[in-house]
Coordinates of C-alpha atoms in Angstrom, one line a residue:
X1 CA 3.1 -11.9 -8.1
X2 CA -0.5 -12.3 -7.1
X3 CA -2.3 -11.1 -10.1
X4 CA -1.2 -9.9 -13.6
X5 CA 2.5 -8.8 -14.5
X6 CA 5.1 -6.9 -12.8
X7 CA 8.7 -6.0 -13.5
X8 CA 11.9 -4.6 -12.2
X9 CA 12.7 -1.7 -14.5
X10 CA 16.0 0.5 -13.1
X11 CA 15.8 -0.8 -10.1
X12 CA 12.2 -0.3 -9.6
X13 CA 8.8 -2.2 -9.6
X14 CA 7.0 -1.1 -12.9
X15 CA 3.6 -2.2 -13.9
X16 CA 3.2 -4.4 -16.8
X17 CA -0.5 -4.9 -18.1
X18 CA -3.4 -2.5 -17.6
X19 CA -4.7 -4.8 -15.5
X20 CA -4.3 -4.7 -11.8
X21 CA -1.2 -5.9 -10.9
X22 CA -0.4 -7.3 -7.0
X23 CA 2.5 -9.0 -5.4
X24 CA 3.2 -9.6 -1.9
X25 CA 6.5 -10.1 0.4
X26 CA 7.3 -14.1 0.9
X27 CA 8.5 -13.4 4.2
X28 CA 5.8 -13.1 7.5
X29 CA 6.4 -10.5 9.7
X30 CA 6.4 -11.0 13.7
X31 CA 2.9 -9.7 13.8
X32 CA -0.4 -8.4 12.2
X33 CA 0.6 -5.3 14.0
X34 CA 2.6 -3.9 10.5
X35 CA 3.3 -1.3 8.1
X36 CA 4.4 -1.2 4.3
X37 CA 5.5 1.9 2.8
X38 CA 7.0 2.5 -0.8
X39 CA 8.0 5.7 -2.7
X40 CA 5.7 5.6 -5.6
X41 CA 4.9 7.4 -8.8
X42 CA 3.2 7.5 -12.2
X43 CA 5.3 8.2 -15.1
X44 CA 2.5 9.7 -17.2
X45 CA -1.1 10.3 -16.0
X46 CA -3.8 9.0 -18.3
X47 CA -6.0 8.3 -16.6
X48 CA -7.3 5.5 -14.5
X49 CA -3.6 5.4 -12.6
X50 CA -3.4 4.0 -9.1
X51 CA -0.5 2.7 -7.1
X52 CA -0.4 1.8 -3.5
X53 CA 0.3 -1.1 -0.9
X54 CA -0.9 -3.4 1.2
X55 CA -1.1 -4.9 4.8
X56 CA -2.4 -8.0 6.5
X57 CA -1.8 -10.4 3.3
X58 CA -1.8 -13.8 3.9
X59 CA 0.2 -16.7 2.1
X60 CA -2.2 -18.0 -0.3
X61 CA -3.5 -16.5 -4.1
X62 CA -6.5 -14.7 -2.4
X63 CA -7.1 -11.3 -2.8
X64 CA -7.2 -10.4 1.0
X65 CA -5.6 -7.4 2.4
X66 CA -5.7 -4.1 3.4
X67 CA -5.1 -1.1 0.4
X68 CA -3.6 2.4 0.6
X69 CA -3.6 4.1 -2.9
X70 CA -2.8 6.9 -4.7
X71 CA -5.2 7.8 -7.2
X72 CA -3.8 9.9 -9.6
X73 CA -7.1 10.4 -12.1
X74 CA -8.6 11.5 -8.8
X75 CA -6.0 13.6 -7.0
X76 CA -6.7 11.3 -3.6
X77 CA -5.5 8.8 -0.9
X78 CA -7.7 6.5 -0.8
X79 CA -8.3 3.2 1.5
X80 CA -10.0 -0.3 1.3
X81 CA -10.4 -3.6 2.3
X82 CA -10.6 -6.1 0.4
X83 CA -11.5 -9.6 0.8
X84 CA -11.6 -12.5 -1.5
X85 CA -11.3 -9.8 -4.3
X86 CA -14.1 -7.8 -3.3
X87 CA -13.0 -4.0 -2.2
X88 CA -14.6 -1.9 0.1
X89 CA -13.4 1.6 0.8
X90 CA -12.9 2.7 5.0
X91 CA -13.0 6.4 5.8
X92 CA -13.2 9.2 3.1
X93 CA -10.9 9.9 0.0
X94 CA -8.5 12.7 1.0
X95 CA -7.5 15.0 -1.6
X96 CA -3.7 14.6 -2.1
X97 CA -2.4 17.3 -4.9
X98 CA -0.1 14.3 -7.1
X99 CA 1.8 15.3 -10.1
X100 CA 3.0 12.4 -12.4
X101 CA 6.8 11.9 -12.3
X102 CA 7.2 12.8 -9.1
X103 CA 7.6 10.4 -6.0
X104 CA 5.5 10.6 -2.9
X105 CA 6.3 8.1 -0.2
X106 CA 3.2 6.5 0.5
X107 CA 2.9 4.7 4.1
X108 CA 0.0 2.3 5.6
X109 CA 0.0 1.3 9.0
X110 CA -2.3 -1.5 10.9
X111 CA -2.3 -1.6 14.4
X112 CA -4.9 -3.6 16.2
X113 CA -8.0 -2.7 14.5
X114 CA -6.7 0.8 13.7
X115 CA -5.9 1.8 10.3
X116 CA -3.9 5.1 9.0
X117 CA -2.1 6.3 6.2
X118 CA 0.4 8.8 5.7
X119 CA 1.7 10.7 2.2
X120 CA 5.3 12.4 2.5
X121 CA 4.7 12.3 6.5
X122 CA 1.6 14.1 6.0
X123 CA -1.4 12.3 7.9
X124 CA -4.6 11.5 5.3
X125 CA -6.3 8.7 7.0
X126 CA -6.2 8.7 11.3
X127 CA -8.0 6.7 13.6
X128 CA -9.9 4.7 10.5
X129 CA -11.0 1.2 12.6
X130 CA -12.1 -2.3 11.1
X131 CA -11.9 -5.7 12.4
X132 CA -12.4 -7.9 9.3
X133 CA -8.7 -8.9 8.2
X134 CA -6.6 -10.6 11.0
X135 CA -3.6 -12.4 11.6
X136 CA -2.3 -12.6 8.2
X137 CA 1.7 -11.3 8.3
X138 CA 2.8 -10.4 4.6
X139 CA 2.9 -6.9 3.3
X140 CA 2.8 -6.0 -0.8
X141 CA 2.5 -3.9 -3.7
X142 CA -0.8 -2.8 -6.2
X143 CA -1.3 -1.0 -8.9
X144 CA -3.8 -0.4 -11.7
X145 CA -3.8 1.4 -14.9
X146 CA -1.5 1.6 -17.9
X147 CA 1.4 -0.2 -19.5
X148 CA 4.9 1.0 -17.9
X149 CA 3.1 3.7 -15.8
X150 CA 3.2 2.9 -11.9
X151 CA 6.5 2.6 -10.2
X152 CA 7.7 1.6 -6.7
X153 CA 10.9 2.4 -5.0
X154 CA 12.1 1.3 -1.6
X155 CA 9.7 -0.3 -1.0
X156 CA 9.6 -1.4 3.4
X157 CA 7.5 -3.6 5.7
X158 CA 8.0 -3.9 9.5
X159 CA 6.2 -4.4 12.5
X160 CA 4.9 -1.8 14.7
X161 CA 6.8 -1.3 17.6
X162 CA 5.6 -0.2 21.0
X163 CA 6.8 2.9 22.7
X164 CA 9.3 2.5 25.0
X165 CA 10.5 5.0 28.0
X166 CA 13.6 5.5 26.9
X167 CA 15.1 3.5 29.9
X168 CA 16.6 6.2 31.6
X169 CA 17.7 6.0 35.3
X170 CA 14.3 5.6 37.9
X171 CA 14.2 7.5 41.3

């Protein structure tokens, strides 16, 4: 954990505090070319509820990385940078119709300098660009709002992959 308190309920990341609560894989990916996805949901809305995840984390404390979230007081994808702590939101908040209890597979992907995101498949974010995080090759988890509220379920980081041909026969 980077910041407050997580834990596994049922076989799921639950948040903890009412703080906001960050942890991040211990394993680097091959590249800063990645994605992290999770299915994510808010057991009862309150207010103030937002669950997401992150790319381009490094291996230290710091609170650098890039943020896709749900916002569930807002009824939005939303996504940021942040660095040292300090959050600045890229592109527009896209209205995303969430209802508590129900999971929506949230996706974020980083590839060069591009930035997108993607709700149940559904493109919000396309084409977003910003050069200000590189090279870091851990992917995580955030959340902020109420006690026992924000859940994640398989939860998956990779690399982005280049298109291939398909390596069929050549005349």
């Amino acid at each position: 954990e980077l910041q407050a308190d997580l834990d596994i309920v049922s076989n799921r990341v639950r948040t903890v505090t009412t703080n906001a609560s960050s942890a991040r894989a211990e394993t680097d990916l091959a590249s800063d070319d990645h994605y992290a996805q999770a299915n994510i949901n808010v057991t009862v809305n309150n207010g103030g509820q937002s669950i997401g995840v992150i790319c381009r984390k490094d291996t230290t404390a710091t609170l650098t990385f890039y943020l896709a979230d749900l916002d569930w007081n807002a009824d939005t994808t939303r996504l940021f940078r942040c660095v040292t702590g300090s959050f600045t939101s890229l592109g527009s908040d896209v209205a995303t119709t969430l209802v508590e209890t129900t999971q929506f597979l949230l996706r974020l992907t980083v590839d060069g300098s591009t930035l997108s995101t993607t709700v149940d498949g559904v493109a919000k974010h396309t084409g977003v660009t910003d050069t200000n995080i590189v090279d870091n090759l851990r992917c995580g988890i955030r959340g902020h709002g109420g006690v026992e509220l924000g859940e994640w379920d398989d939860i998956e980081a990779g690399d982005v992959v280049a298109a291939t041909d398909g390596g069929g026969p050549r005349s």
